[in-house]
Every structure is written in C-alpha cells, then in structure tokens.
XYZ file of C-alpha atoms in Angstrom:
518
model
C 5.206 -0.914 31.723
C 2.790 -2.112 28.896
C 4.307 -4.918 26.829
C 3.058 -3.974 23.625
C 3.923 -7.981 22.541
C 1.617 -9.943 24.790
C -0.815 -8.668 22.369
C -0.266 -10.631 19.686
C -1.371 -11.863 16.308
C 0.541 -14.914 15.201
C -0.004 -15.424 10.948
C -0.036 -18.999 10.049
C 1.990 -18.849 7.027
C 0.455 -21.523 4.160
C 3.378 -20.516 1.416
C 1.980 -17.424 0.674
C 4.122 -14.423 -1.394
C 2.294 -11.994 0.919
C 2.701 -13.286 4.204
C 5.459 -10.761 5.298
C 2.375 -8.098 3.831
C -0.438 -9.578 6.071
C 2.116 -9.305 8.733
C 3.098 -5.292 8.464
C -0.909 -4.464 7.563
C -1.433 -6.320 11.146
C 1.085 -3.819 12.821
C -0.176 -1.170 11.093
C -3.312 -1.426 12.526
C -1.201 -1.051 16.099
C -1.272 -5.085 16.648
C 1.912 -6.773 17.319
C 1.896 -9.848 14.608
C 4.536 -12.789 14.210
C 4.631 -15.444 11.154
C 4.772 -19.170 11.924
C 4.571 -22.081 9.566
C 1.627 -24.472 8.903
C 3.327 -27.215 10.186
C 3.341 -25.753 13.457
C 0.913 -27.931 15.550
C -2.321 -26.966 17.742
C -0.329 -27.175 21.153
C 2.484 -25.557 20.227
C 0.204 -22.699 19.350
C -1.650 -22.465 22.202
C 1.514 -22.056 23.866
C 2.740 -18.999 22.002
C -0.561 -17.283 24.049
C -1.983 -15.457 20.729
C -4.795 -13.210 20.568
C -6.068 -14.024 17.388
C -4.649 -16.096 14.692
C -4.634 -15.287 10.724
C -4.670 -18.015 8.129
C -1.850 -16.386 4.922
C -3.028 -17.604 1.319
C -0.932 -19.718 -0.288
C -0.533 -21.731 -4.383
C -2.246 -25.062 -3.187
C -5.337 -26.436 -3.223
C -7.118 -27.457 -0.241
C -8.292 -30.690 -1.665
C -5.328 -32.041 -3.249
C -2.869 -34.509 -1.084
C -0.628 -33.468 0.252
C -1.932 -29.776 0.806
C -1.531 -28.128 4.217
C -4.202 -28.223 6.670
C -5.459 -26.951 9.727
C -6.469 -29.101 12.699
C -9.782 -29.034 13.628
C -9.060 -28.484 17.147
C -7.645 -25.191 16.683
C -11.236 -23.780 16.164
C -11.821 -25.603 19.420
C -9.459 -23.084 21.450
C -11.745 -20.127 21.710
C -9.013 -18.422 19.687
C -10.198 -15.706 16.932
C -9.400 -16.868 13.751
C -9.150 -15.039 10.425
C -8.561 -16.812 6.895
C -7.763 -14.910 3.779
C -7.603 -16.592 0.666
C -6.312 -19.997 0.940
C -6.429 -19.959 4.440
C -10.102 -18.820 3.839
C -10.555 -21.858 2.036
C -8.785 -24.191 4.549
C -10.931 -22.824 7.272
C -14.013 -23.769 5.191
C -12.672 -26.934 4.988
C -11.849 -27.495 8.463
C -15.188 -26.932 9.871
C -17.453 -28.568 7.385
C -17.818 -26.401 4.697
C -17.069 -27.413 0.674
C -14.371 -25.907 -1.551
C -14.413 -26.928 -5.084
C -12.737 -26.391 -8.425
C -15.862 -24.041 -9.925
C -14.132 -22.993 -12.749
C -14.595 -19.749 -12.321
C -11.086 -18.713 -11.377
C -10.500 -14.675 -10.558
C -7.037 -12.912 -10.734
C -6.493 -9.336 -9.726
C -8.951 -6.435 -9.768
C -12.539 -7.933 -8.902
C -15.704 -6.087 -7.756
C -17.152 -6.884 -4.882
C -20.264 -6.747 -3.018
C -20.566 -6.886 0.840
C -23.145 -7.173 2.976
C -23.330 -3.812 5.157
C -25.062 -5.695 8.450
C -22.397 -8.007 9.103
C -19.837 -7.312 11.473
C -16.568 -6.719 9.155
C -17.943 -4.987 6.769
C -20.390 -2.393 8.544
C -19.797 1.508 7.672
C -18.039 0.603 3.961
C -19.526 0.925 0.781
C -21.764 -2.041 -0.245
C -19.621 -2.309 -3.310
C -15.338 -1.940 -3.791
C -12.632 -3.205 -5.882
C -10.584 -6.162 -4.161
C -7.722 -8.292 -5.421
C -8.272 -12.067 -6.227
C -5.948 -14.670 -6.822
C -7.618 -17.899 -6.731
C -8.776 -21.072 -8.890
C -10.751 -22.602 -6.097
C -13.740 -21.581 -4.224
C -15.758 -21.813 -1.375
C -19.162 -23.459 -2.222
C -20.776 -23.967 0.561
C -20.199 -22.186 4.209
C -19.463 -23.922 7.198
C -22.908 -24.514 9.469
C -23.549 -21.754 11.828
C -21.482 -18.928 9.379
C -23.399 -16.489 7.428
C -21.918 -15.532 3.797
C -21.404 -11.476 3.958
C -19.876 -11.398 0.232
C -19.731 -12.590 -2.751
C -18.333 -11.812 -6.253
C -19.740 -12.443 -9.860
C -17.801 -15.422 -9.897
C -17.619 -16.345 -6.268
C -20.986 -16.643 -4.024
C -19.065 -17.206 -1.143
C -16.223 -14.683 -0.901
C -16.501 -14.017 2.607
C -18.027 -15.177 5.930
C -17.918 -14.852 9.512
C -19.721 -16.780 12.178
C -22.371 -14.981 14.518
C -20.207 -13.000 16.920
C -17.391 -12.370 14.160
C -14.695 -13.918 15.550
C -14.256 -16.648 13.478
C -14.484 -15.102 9.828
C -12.440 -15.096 6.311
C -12.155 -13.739 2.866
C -11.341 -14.801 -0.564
C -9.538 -12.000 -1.602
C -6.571 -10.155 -0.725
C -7.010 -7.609 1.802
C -3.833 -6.457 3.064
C -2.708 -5.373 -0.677
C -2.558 -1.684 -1.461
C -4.900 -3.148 -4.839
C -7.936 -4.062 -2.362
C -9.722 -0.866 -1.389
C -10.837 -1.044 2.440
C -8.396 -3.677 3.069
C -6.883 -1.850 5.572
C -9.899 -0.764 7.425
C -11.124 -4.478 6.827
C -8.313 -6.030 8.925
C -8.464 -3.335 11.753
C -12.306 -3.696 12.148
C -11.801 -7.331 12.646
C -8.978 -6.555 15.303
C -9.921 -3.399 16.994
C -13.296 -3.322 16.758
C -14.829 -7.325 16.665
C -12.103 -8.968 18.956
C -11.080 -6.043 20.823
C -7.425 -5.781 20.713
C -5.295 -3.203 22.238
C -3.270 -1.020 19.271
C -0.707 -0.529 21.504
C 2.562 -1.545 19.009
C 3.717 1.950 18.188
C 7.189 3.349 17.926
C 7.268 4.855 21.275
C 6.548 1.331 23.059
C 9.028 -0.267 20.500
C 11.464 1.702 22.318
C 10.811 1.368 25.493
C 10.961 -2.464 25.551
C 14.353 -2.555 23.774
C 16.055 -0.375 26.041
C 14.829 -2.307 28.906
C 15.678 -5.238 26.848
C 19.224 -4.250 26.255
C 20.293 -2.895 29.546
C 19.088 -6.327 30.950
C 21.564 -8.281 28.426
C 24.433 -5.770 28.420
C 25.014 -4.419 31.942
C 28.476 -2.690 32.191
C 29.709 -4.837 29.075
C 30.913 -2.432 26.262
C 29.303 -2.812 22.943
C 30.998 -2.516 18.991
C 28.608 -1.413 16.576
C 29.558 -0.855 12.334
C 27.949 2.004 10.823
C 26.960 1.714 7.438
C 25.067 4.995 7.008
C 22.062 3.210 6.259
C 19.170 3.291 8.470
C 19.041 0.045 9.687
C 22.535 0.252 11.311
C 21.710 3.921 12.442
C 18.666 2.666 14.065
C 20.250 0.120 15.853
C 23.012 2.101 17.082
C 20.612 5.170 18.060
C 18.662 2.556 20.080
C 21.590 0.780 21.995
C 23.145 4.383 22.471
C 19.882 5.404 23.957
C 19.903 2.281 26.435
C 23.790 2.370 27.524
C 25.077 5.524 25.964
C 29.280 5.949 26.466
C 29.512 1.854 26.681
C 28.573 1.676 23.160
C 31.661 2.607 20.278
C 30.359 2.807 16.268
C 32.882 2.182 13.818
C 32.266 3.730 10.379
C 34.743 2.333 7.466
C 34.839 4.899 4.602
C 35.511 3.099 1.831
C 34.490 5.758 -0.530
C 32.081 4.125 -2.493
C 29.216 5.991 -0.614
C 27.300 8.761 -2.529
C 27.293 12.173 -2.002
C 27.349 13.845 1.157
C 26.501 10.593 2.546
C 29.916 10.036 4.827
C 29.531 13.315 6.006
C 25.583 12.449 7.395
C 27.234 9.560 9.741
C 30.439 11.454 11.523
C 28.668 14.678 11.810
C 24.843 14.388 11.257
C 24.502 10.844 13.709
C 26.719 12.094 16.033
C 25.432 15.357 16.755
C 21.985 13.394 17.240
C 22.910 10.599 19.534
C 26.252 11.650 20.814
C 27.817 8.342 20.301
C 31.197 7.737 20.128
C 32.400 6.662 17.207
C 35.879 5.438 15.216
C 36.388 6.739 11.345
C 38.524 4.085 9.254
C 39.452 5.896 6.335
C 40.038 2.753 3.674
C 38.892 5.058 0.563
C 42.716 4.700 -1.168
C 42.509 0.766 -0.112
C 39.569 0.130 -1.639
C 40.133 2.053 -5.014
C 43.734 -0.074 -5.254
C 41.982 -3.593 -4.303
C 39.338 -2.853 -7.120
C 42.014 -1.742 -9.582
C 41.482 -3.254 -13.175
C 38.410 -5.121 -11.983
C 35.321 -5.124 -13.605
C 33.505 -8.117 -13.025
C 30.344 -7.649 -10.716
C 30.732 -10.561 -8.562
C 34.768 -10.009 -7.846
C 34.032 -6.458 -7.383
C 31.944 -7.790 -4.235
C 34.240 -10.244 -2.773
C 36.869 -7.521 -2.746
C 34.815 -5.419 -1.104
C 33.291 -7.856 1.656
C 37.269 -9.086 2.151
C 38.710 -5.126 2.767
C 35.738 -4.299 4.730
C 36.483 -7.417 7.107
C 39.732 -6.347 7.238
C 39.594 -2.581 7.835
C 36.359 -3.877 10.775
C 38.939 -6.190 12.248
C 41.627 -3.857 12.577
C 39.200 -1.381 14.371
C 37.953 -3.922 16.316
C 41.110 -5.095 17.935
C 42.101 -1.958 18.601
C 38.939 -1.860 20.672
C 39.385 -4.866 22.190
C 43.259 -3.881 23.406
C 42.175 -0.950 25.120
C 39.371 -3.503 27.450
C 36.672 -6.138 27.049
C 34.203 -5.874 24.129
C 31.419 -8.152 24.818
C 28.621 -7.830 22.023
C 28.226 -6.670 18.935
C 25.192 -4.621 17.330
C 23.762 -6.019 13.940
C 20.899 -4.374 12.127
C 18.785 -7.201 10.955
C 15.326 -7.069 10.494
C 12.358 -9.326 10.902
C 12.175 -10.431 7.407
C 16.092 -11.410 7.452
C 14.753 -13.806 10.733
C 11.473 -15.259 8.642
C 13.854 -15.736 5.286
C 16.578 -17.518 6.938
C 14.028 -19.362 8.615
C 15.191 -18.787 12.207
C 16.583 -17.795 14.928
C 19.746 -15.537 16.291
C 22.840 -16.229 18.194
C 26.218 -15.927 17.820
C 26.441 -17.659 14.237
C 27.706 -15.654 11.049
C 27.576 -11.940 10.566
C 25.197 -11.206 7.636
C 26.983 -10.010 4.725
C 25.140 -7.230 3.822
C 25.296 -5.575 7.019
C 29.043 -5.005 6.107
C 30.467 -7.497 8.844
C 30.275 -10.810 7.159
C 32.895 -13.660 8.211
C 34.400 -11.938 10.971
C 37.344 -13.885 12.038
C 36.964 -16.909 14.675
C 39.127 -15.196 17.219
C 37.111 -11.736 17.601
C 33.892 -13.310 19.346
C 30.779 -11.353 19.972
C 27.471 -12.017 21.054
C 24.632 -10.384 19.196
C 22.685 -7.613 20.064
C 19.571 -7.307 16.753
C 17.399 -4.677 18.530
C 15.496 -4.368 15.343
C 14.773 -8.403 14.551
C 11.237 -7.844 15.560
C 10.722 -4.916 13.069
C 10.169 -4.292 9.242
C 11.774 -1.386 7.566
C 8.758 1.113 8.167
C 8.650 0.546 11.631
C 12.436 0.791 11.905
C 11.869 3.996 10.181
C 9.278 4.981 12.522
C 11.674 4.217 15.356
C 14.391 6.206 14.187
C 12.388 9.501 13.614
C 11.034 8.754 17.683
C 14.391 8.781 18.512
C 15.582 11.678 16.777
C 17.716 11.156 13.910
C 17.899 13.474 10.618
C 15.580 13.035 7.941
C 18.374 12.152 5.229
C 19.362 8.996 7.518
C 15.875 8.220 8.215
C 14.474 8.303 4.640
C 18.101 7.058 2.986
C 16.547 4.821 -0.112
C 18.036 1.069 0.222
C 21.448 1.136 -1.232
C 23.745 -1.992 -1.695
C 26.787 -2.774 0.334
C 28.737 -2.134 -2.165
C 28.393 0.991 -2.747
C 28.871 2.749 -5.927
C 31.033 -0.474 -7.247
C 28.172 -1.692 -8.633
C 26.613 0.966 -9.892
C 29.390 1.311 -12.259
C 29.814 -1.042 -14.739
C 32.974 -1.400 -15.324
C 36.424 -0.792 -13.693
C 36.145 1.457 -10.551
C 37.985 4.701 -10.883
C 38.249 8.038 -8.682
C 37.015 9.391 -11.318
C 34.003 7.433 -12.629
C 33.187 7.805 -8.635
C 33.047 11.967 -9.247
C 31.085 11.501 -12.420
C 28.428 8.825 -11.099
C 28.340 10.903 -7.609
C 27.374 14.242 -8.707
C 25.099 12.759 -11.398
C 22.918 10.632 -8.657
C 23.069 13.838 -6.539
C 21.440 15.597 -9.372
C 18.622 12.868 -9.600
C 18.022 12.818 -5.596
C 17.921 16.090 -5.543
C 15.515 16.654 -8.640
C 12.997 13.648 -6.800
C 13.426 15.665 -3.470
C 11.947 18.575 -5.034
C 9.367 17.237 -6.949
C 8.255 15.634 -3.590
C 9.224 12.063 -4.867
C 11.850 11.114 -3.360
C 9.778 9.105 -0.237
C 7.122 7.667 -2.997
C 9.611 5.883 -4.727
C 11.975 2.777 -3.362
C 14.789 3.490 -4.817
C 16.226 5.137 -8.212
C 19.771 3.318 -9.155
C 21.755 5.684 -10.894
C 23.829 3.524 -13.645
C 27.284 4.470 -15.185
C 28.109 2.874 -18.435
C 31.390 3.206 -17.690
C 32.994 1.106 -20.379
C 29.974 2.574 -23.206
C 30.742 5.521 -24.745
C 28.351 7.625 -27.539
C 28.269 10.078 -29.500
C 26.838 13.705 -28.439
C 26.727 17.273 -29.341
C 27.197 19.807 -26.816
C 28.027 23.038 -27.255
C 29.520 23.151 -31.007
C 31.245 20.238 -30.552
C 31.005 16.598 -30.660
C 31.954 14.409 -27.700
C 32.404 11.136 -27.082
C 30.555 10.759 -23.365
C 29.324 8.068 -20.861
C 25.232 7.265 -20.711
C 23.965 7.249 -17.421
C 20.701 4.919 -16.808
C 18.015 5.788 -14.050
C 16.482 3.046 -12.872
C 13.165 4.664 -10.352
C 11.656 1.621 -8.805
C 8.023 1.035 -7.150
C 8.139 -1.642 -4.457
C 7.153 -2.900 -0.995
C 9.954 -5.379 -0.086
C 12.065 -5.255 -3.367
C 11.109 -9.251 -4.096
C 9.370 -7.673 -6.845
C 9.234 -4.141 -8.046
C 8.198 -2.337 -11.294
C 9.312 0.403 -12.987
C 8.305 4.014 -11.383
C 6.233 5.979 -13.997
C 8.526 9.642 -13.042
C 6.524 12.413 -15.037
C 8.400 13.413 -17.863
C 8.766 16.999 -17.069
C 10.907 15.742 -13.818
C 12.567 13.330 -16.433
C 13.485 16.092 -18.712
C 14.921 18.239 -15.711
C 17.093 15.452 -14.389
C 18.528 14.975 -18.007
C 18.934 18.785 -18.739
C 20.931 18.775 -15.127
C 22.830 15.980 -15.636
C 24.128 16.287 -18.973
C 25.267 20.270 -18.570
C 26.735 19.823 -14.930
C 28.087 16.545 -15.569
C 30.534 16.815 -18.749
C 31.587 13.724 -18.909
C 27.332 12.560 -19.500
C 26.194 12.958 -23.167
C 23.000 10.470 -22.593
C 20.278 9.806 -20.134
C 18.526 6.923 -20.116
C 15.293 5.158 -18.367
C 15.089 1.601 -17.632
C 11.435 0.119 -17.622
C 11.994 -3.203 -16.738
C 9.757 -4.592 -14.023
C 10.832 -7.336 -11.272
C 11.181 -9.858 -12.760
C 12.478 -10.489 -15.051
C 15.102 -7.814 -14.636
C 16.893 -7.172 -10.984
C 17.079 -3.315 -9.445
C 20.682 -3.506 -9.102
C 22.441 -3.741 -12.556
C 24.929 -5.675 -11.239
C-alpha cells in the first residue's frame, strides 16, 4: 500500500497568521504537508525525512535581534526549499543575499510582473494581481539565483536558483487574493521537484483503517455523536475499520436545529450501520437552563449535563464488558493550536466530552488529527455519508443556547428553530448555502418591537442573521447575501414565524465583533 505521508512537505512556521493556509494550499495540490516551528533545528529536520521544506511569513524583520533564522546548513541538505514572504526574506539572508528597510512597504493587492522563462512561473500571464504584506525587501539576490519578479516597489519579489529547487516569493501565494497562487505552489511541487500528489481522500482512508485496526484489535470502542461532521467522520471511519466493536452515543439535548437529531439516528445510521445509544436529556437540559440568561453560565450548564448524561451512557457500556478507547474528532489545527501532541489527557470541550470523570479511562482514538475541515469533508463524502451531515455549517456546542439571548425556553427553541430553517433553506436554494461559513440565526429573546401585521399591531421578537465569509473562522467578514435572497428570508420569516416582527443583518467583520453573539 502507498503511504500517501512519506511524501511530505514540512512548513517551517516563522509566526505567520497563514501558516495553517500554506499548509491546506500544500494538500490541495495532493502533497501531504505538516507545520513545525522555527526553532526546530537542522538535525531534527533531517530526521523528519521531508521532501521539500516551505519557509511561512511571519511580523519580524530579518535583521532585527532577536528575529528567527534559518541555519545555513539547511540549504546544505540537498532539500528543496521554498520561502514566501518572510521566509523569502530569511532565505535571502541565509545564503548571502541583502534585505533592507527600502521604504517602500506594500500591503494587499499589488501587480506583478513575472518572468515567463523561469521555472515557476512558465505558462502564466507575464502580469497578475498578488497579495503583499511586507515593510522589508529583498535587495539584492543570493549569488547563483536569478530574480524572476519584481513589483513597482519591489525589484526582487521572487527568485529561484538554476534548477528551481531552491526558490521564494515576496508575496502571498497561497491566499485566495493572489491570482495563480495555487498553480504557483503546485508547479513548484509537481512539476520542478517532482512530488507524487498522492494525499487524496481515498488514501486518507485507507491508512486510518489500517491504522486503527492495528491499535484497536478486538477492544470495543465509545464514540459521542454530536451531529456535526467532525464526530460523524470519525465515527464513519472507525465503523468502517472495526464495524459492530464500535457503539456511538448521541445525547439529545434539544438544543440542535431543525431536523438535525433526526439526520444522526436515522440518516448516519442507515449510512454506516453503526450501532448507536440515544440519551434523550431534552427535559434535563431545558430545567438546568431554567431562569438563566447569562452566556457563559448557559455553557457551563451545558458542558456539566452533557458530562453527565455521556457518563451515564458510558457506564452502562462499560457494565455490559470492557470499553477500551474512545473516538474524539479533533482536527489538525486543534493539534498545531494547542501546540502538541495526543494521549490520554483531557477531552476537548467542544467536542461535547470535556472533563470526563477520572474513573471512566479511555485511550484516544483522533482518526482525523492529521486533517483540516475540507479534507475531513472530503473523507466523509468517500465514505458515504449524506450531504446534510457532510456540508452541516460549524455550529457551537451549545446549541441553540446561545443563539438565544436570553433565558432558554421550549418555546423560544420553536420560534428560533423554524426561523433558521427558513434561512437554511432560502441559502440552499439560492445555491449559497456551501459558499458561505456559516449564517447564525439570532433571537432577541428578551427585545421586543413594535410591528404591524395584518391590521394589527404586535409586539414581536427581532431575529438577526449573521452570514459569515471565512476560511478558519480566526477572522471572518460579513457575507454580502443579495438582497433579493435577503428580502425572501425576511418575507418567510416574519409571516411563518408569528412571533418575528423584525429581521435584521449584522455587518460586522472579525474583528472586532465575534460570529457567535454570545
């Protein structure tokens, strides 16, 4: 079997906000890619066997003290090497070039001009838009490299030495603002250095399974639903690699929107045949968050009756024979921003497990820590599961709680549920609904205004929709929804929904505002 991993890309992270991005563009392009910090030295390196290496941006500048560097040495290990933007820089550094403070300083959209004979940039357009973010600049190229761009500001935006292995560029190619970015970073991977594109859903799978049967063996597995699709994911893959030893259990604490309870214990079932245990805690729930309207309480009841309602399923499990391991779904961002490893330490809140107690041990089984959240996707439609589960937007453990601000009711659950169904359903038709991360649905539960419908006045709730744009929701902005979908989703919402007078539309980026209102 082809190990789609021992054909790697390892990106030397230098503090840059778009190191997780470099990463995913390098995957895209069929590469398998891991992050690693500067500090990391030469040897250690060389003994994580890369095929090429890629030097992230970062806010320093190469000059000042203190600044991270790159050994020397490392261009000494025959290894490719690609710099992009500080890491561009830092290469010029390393091997004799000169970066100075020019004054010319570029941020966001800049024309560029490349030259069409070198290597990377052969077959585009002598001239494209690319996204800059820099106050310092390469002056002078390192002996033996040829400058292939430049900028009106920068003469030196991009190099590569004579068989293209070793090259950089100032700008940013692996954001969606640089045009050929993309096809910049595969020709330097496919096509110059000659990697395999082998890291595709299908060989994702494969692995784990092997993977998992090799851990597990004829231990029985636990696994909590959330009916999102990292958890489904997960649980479709172990289910796929030990099938009847594996038991989901799905807590319904009611706070999930519509018709999304009934996609886990009938859609996901019928798909991967799992078994799996229902705990209705809907009426808990509703009396634990009774009178409470204070965001952060409203989660710490939540967390503390999920833990409960898990345990209680779990040692039920446990009485009736061994349960070994546990399924989580954490991704490989969760691993990079917790700076680490995996093991046997704390559940991760917002997978719905958090603080299990001491005497229910499991060990961990994270068959997605390796992936982002479009490759999990990818995985999930390889292995068969419904679109709805697949394409679910990100939606907070919490539920619904938070979407209401204010004290949780049955009934402010009805009216917030069939208006986000309304607002789905209206981006689902206007063939939005994958284009845009996420659309928050907000009931201003305690805000009442003043409305006319019918021949009356009434006294209703607003609701606020909150469409967001984003690639890893550290910062997002506002989703620009054409009006005559906005007007539809209002006309819906306020004649099917009663209890609605108002619609509202929230245009605050991130930052400074949050997606979640509470």
């Amino acid at each position: 079997m082809l190990n789609s991993r021992s054909n790697h890309v390892l990106v030397i992270d230098f503090g840059a906000q778009y190191a997780q991005l470099i990463a995913r563009r390098i995957r895209q392009a069929g590469v398998y890619s891991e992050i690693v910090p500067s500090t990391m030295s030469v040897d250690e390196i060389r003994a994580r066997n890369p095929r090429a290496i890629v030097l992230s941006g970062g806010p320093a500048s190469v000059y000042v003290e203190g600044a991270p560097q790159i050994d020397g040495s490392l261009f000494e290990s025959g290894i490719p090497i690609f710099g992009i933007c500080y890491g561009f820089q830092a290469m010029a550094q390393a091997l004799g070039g000169s970066v100075e403070k020019t004054g010319n300083s570029e941020f966001g959209r800049t024309k560029f001009t490349a030259d069409q004979s070198s290597k990377l940039f052969a077959g585009l357009d002598s001239s494209f838009d690319v996204w800059m973010s820099h106050g310092d600049s390469v002056f002078e190229a390192p002996n033996g490299f040829q400058t292939i761009g430049r900028t009106n500001g920068t003469p030196v935006a991009a190099f590569e030495n004579q068989d293209g292995t070793l090259a950089g560029v100032q700008f940013h190619p692996e954001v969606m603002h640089s045009e050929n970015g993309q096809a910049i970073l595969q020709r330097w991977l496919i096509d110059t250095i000659k990697l395999r594109p082998n890291w595709n859903a299908e060989n994702i799978i494969e692995n784990e399974v092997i993977n998992i049967k090799s851990e597990v063996g004829n231990k029985r597995v636990i696994c909590g639903l959330s009916g999102g699709v990292d958890s489904a994911v997960a649980a479709a893959l172990v289910q796929k690699a030990i099938g009847a030893q594996l038991t989901c259990v799905f807590v319904d604490h009611g706070l999930l929107r519509k018709g999304e309870a009934e996609q886990v214990e009938r859609d996901f079932v019928t798909a991967t045949g799992v078994n799996l245990v229902v705990v209705n805690a809907q009426e808990k729930f509703l009396n634990a968050l009774s009178g409470v309207s204070d965001p952060e309480e409203k989660r710490k009841i939540i967390g503390r009756e999920f833990i409960r309602a898990f345990e209680a399923a779990a040692r039920e499990l446990v009485s009736t024979g061994e349960v070994e391991y546990l399924v989580q779904g954490t991704l490989y961002p969760d691993i990079v921003e917790s700076g680490g490893g995996t093991g046997t330490a704390n559940i991760k809140s917002h997978h719905n497990v958090g603080g299990l107690p001491s005497d229910l041990k499991f060990k961990l089984i994270e068959p997605l820590k390796n992936l982002f959240k479009d490759e999990v996707r990818e995985v999930g439609m390889e292995l068969g599961l419904p679109s709805p589960i697949i394409w679910r937007q990100p939606f907070p453990g919490p539920g619904l709680a938070i979407r209401i601000v204010g004290e949780v009711t049955q009934e402010r659950l009805r009216i917030l549920r069939e208006a986000d169904f309304i607002v789905r359903e209206e981006l689902q038709l206007a063939g939005l609904d994958r284009e845009i991360w996420q659309c928050p649905v907000v009931l201003l539960a305690d805000i009442r205004s003043v409305g006319v419908q019918g021949d009356g006045r009434t006294y209703g709730h607003p609701v606020v929709l909150r469409p967001v744009s984003s690639e890893d929701a550290m910062t997002a902005d506002w989703y620009r929804v054409p009006t005559e979908v906005l007007a539809k989703i209002s006309n819906r919402i306020t004649n099917e929904v009663r209890e609605v007078n108002r619609v509202v539309l929230d245009v605050t980026s991130k930052p400074p505002g949050t997606i979640e209102w509470e």
